[in-house]
Coordinates of C-alpha atoms in Angstrom, one line a residue:
M27 CA 0.0 0.0 0.0
K28 CA 1.4 3.3 -1.0
V29 CA 0.5 6.5 0.9
V30 CA 0.3 9.3 -1.7
K31 CA 0.3 13.0 -1.1
A32 CA -2.9 14.9 -1.1
D33 CA -3.5 17.4 -3.9
R34 CA -3.0 20.2 -1.5
K35 CA 0.2 19.0 0.1
S36 CA 0.1 21.4 3.1
R37 CA -3.1 19.6 4.3
G38 CA -1.9 16.0 3.7
M39 CA -2.1 13.4 6.4
N40 CA 0.3 10.6 7.2
L41 CA -0.7 7.0 7.6
D42 CA -1.2 7.2 11.4
A43 CA -3.6 10.1 11.0
I44 CA -5.4 8.4 8.1
T45 CA -5.8 5.3 10.3
V46 CA -7.4 7.3 13.1
V47 CA -9.9 9.0 10.7
L48 CA -10.9 5.7 9.1
G49 CA -11.4 4.2 12.6
Q50 CA -13.7 7.0 13.6
A51 CA -15.7 7.3 10.3
A52 CA -19.1 5.7 10.4
V53 CA -19.8 5.5 6.7
G54 CA -17.6 5.2 3.6
R55 CA -18.5 5.4 0.0
V56 CA -17.4 2.8 -2.6
A57 CA -17.2 3.8 -6.3
T58 CA -17.5 0.9 -8.7
I59 CA -17.6 0.8 -12.5
S60 CA -20.6 -0.9 -14.3
P61 CA -20.1 -3.2 -17.2
D62 CA -21.1 -0.5 -19.5
G63 CA -18.6 1.9 -18.1
Y64 CA -20.7 4.1 -15.8
P65 CA -19.5 4.9 -12.2
Y66 CA -21.7 3.9 -9.3
V67 CA -21.2 5.1 -5.8
V68 CA -22.8 3.6 -2.7
P69 CA -22.5 4.2 1.1
V70 CA -21.2 1.3 3.1
F71 CA -20.4 0.4 6.7
F72 CA -16.7 -0.6 6.7
V73 CA -13.6 -1.3 8.8
F74 CA -10.0 -0.6 8.0
D75 CA -7.6 -3.4 8.8
G76 CA -3.9 -2.5 8.0
D77 CA -3.9 -2.3 4.2
K78 CA -7.4 -3.7 3.6
I79 CA -10.9 -2.2 3.8
Y80 CA -13.8 -4.6 4.5
F81 CA -17.4 -3.9 4.0
H82 CA -20.5 -6.0 4.1
C83 CA -23.5 -6.0 1.8
A84 CA -26.4 -8.1 0.4
L85 CA -25.7 -11.3 -1.4
E86 CA -26.7 -9.8 -4.7
G87 CA -27.1 -6.4 -6.4
K88 CA -25.7 -3.8 -8.7
K89 CA -22.6 -3.2 -6.5
L90 CA -21.6 -6.9 -6.7
D91 CA -22.4 -7.1 -10.4
N92 CA -20.1 -4.2 -11.0
L93 CA -17.3 -5.7 -8.8
K94 CA -17.5 -9.0 -10.6
A95 CA -17.1 -7.2 -14.0
Q96 CA -14.4 -4.8 -12.9
P97 CA -12.7 -5.1 -9.5
S98 CA -11.1 -1.7 -9.5
V99 CA -12.7 0.6 -6.9
C100 CA -12.3 3.9 -5.2
F101 CA -13.2 4.3 -1.5
E102 CA -13.9 7.6 0.2
I103 CA -14.8 9.0 3.6
D104 CA -15.2 12.6 4.7
D105 CA -15.7 14.2 8.1
L106 CA -17.2 17.7 7.9
I107 CA -16.2 19.4 11.2
I108 CA -17.2 23.0 10.9
V109 CA -18.5 25.2 8.1
D110 CA -17.7 28.8 9.1
V111 CA -19.3 31.2 6.6
S112 CA -20.1 34.8 7.3
P113 CA -23.6 35.7 6.1
T114 CA -22.4 39.2 5.2
N115 CA -19.3 38.0 3.4
P116 CA -19.9 34.5 2.2
C117 CA -16.8 34.4 0.0
N118 CA -14.7 34.7 3.1
G119 CA -15.5 31.4 4.8
T120 CA -13.6 28.4 6.0
V121 CA -14.5 24.7 6.0
Y122 CA -12.8 22.4 8.5
Y123 CA -12.7 18.8 7.5
R124 CA -10.9 15.5 7.2
S125 CA -11.1 13.1 4.2
V126 CA -9.5 9.9 3.0
I127 CA -9.5 8.5 -0.5
A128 CA -8.2 5.0 -1.3
T129 CA -8.0 3.0 -4.5
G130 CA -7.5 -0.7 -5.0
K131 CA -9.0 -4.0 -6.1
A132 CA -12.1 -5.5 -4.5
S133 CA -12.8 -9.2 -4.1
L134 CA -15.4 -11.3 -2.2
V135 CA -14.1 -13.2 0.8
G136 CA -15.3 -16.3 2.5
G137 CA -14.4 -18.8 5.3
E138 CA -12.4 -17.6 8.2
E139 CA -11.5 -14.3 6.6
K140 CA -15.2 -13.5 6.1
A141 CA -16.0 -14.4 9.7
R142 CA -13.1 -12.3 11.0
A143 CA -14.1 -9.3 8.9
L144 CA -17.7 -9.5 10.2
W145 CA -16.3 -9.6 13.7
L146 CA -14.1 -6.6 13.0
L147 CA -17.2 -4.7 11.6
A148 CA -19.4 -5.7 14.6
D149 CA -16.7 -4.6 17.1
K150 CA -16.1 -1.3 15.3
Y151 CA -19.8 -0.4 15.4
A152 CA -20.2 -1.7 19.0
G153 CA -17.6 0.7 20.1
G154 CA -15.0 -2.0 20.7
K155 CA -17.3 -3.9 23.0
A156 CA -18.7 -6.6 20.8
T157 CA -19.2 -9.9 22.6
G158 CA -21.0 -13.1 21.9
R159 CA -21.0 -15.3 18.9
M160 CA -22.1 -15.0 15.3
T161 CA -24.2 -17.8 13.9
Q162 CA -23.3 -19.5 10.7
E163 CA -26.7 -18.5 9.4
S164 CA -25.8 -14.8 10.0
I165 CA -22.4 -15.3 8.3
D166 CA -23.9 -17.1 5.3
G167 CA -26.6 -14.5 5.0
T168 CA -24.3 -11.6 4.1
C169 CA -21.5 -10.9 1.6
V170 CA -18.2 -9.5 2.6
V171 CA -16.0 -7.5 0.2
R172 CA -12.3 -6.9 0.8
I173 CA -10.6 -3.9 -0.9
D174 CA -6.8 -4.5 -1.2
V175 CA -5.7 -0.9 -0.9
E176 CA -3.1 0.0 -3.5
E177 CA -3.0 3.8 -2.8
I178 CA -4.3 5.9 0.0
S179 CA -4.3 9.6 0.8
G180 CA -5.7 11.8 3.5
K181 CA -6.3 15.5 3.7
A182 CA -7.4 17.7 6.7
H183 CA -8.0 21.3 7.5
L184 CA -8.6 21.5 11.3
P185 CA -9.4 24.3 13.6
N186 CA -6.5 25.2 15.9
S187 CA -8.1 23.4 18.9
Q188 CA -8.0 20.0 17.2

């Protein structure tokens, strides 16, 4: 996985900062390419695990059809912190944010990797307090996609207090 510089280099983030943002973000967006060449973007619940992003979805649908035809994807999260715009001078505003963009190849996973990814997802959304056991029926009833991240970049403009 290669960490690439953001287009506005003064706001670029290192891998540690990117990892924090991905750990805190609730929703990501995956862009796929349809067989006829059109982009398709969908929100997903996800977890970042080293150089991989996992998300779960239904066992069928447009997103999976697209991934089977073309596994190249783009993944994005954004965190809008503050929009500070003056009503009397709207061109003199500031937006504080954090964002991450990753590209890579997506594939469906099964077996132990699927069960582990579902556990990582459950634990993330349970605030690190997931307990109990997943049934095989639950595991079989969902699809898990792994994105092998090839490139990742992050950008942030934060207020001085953060």
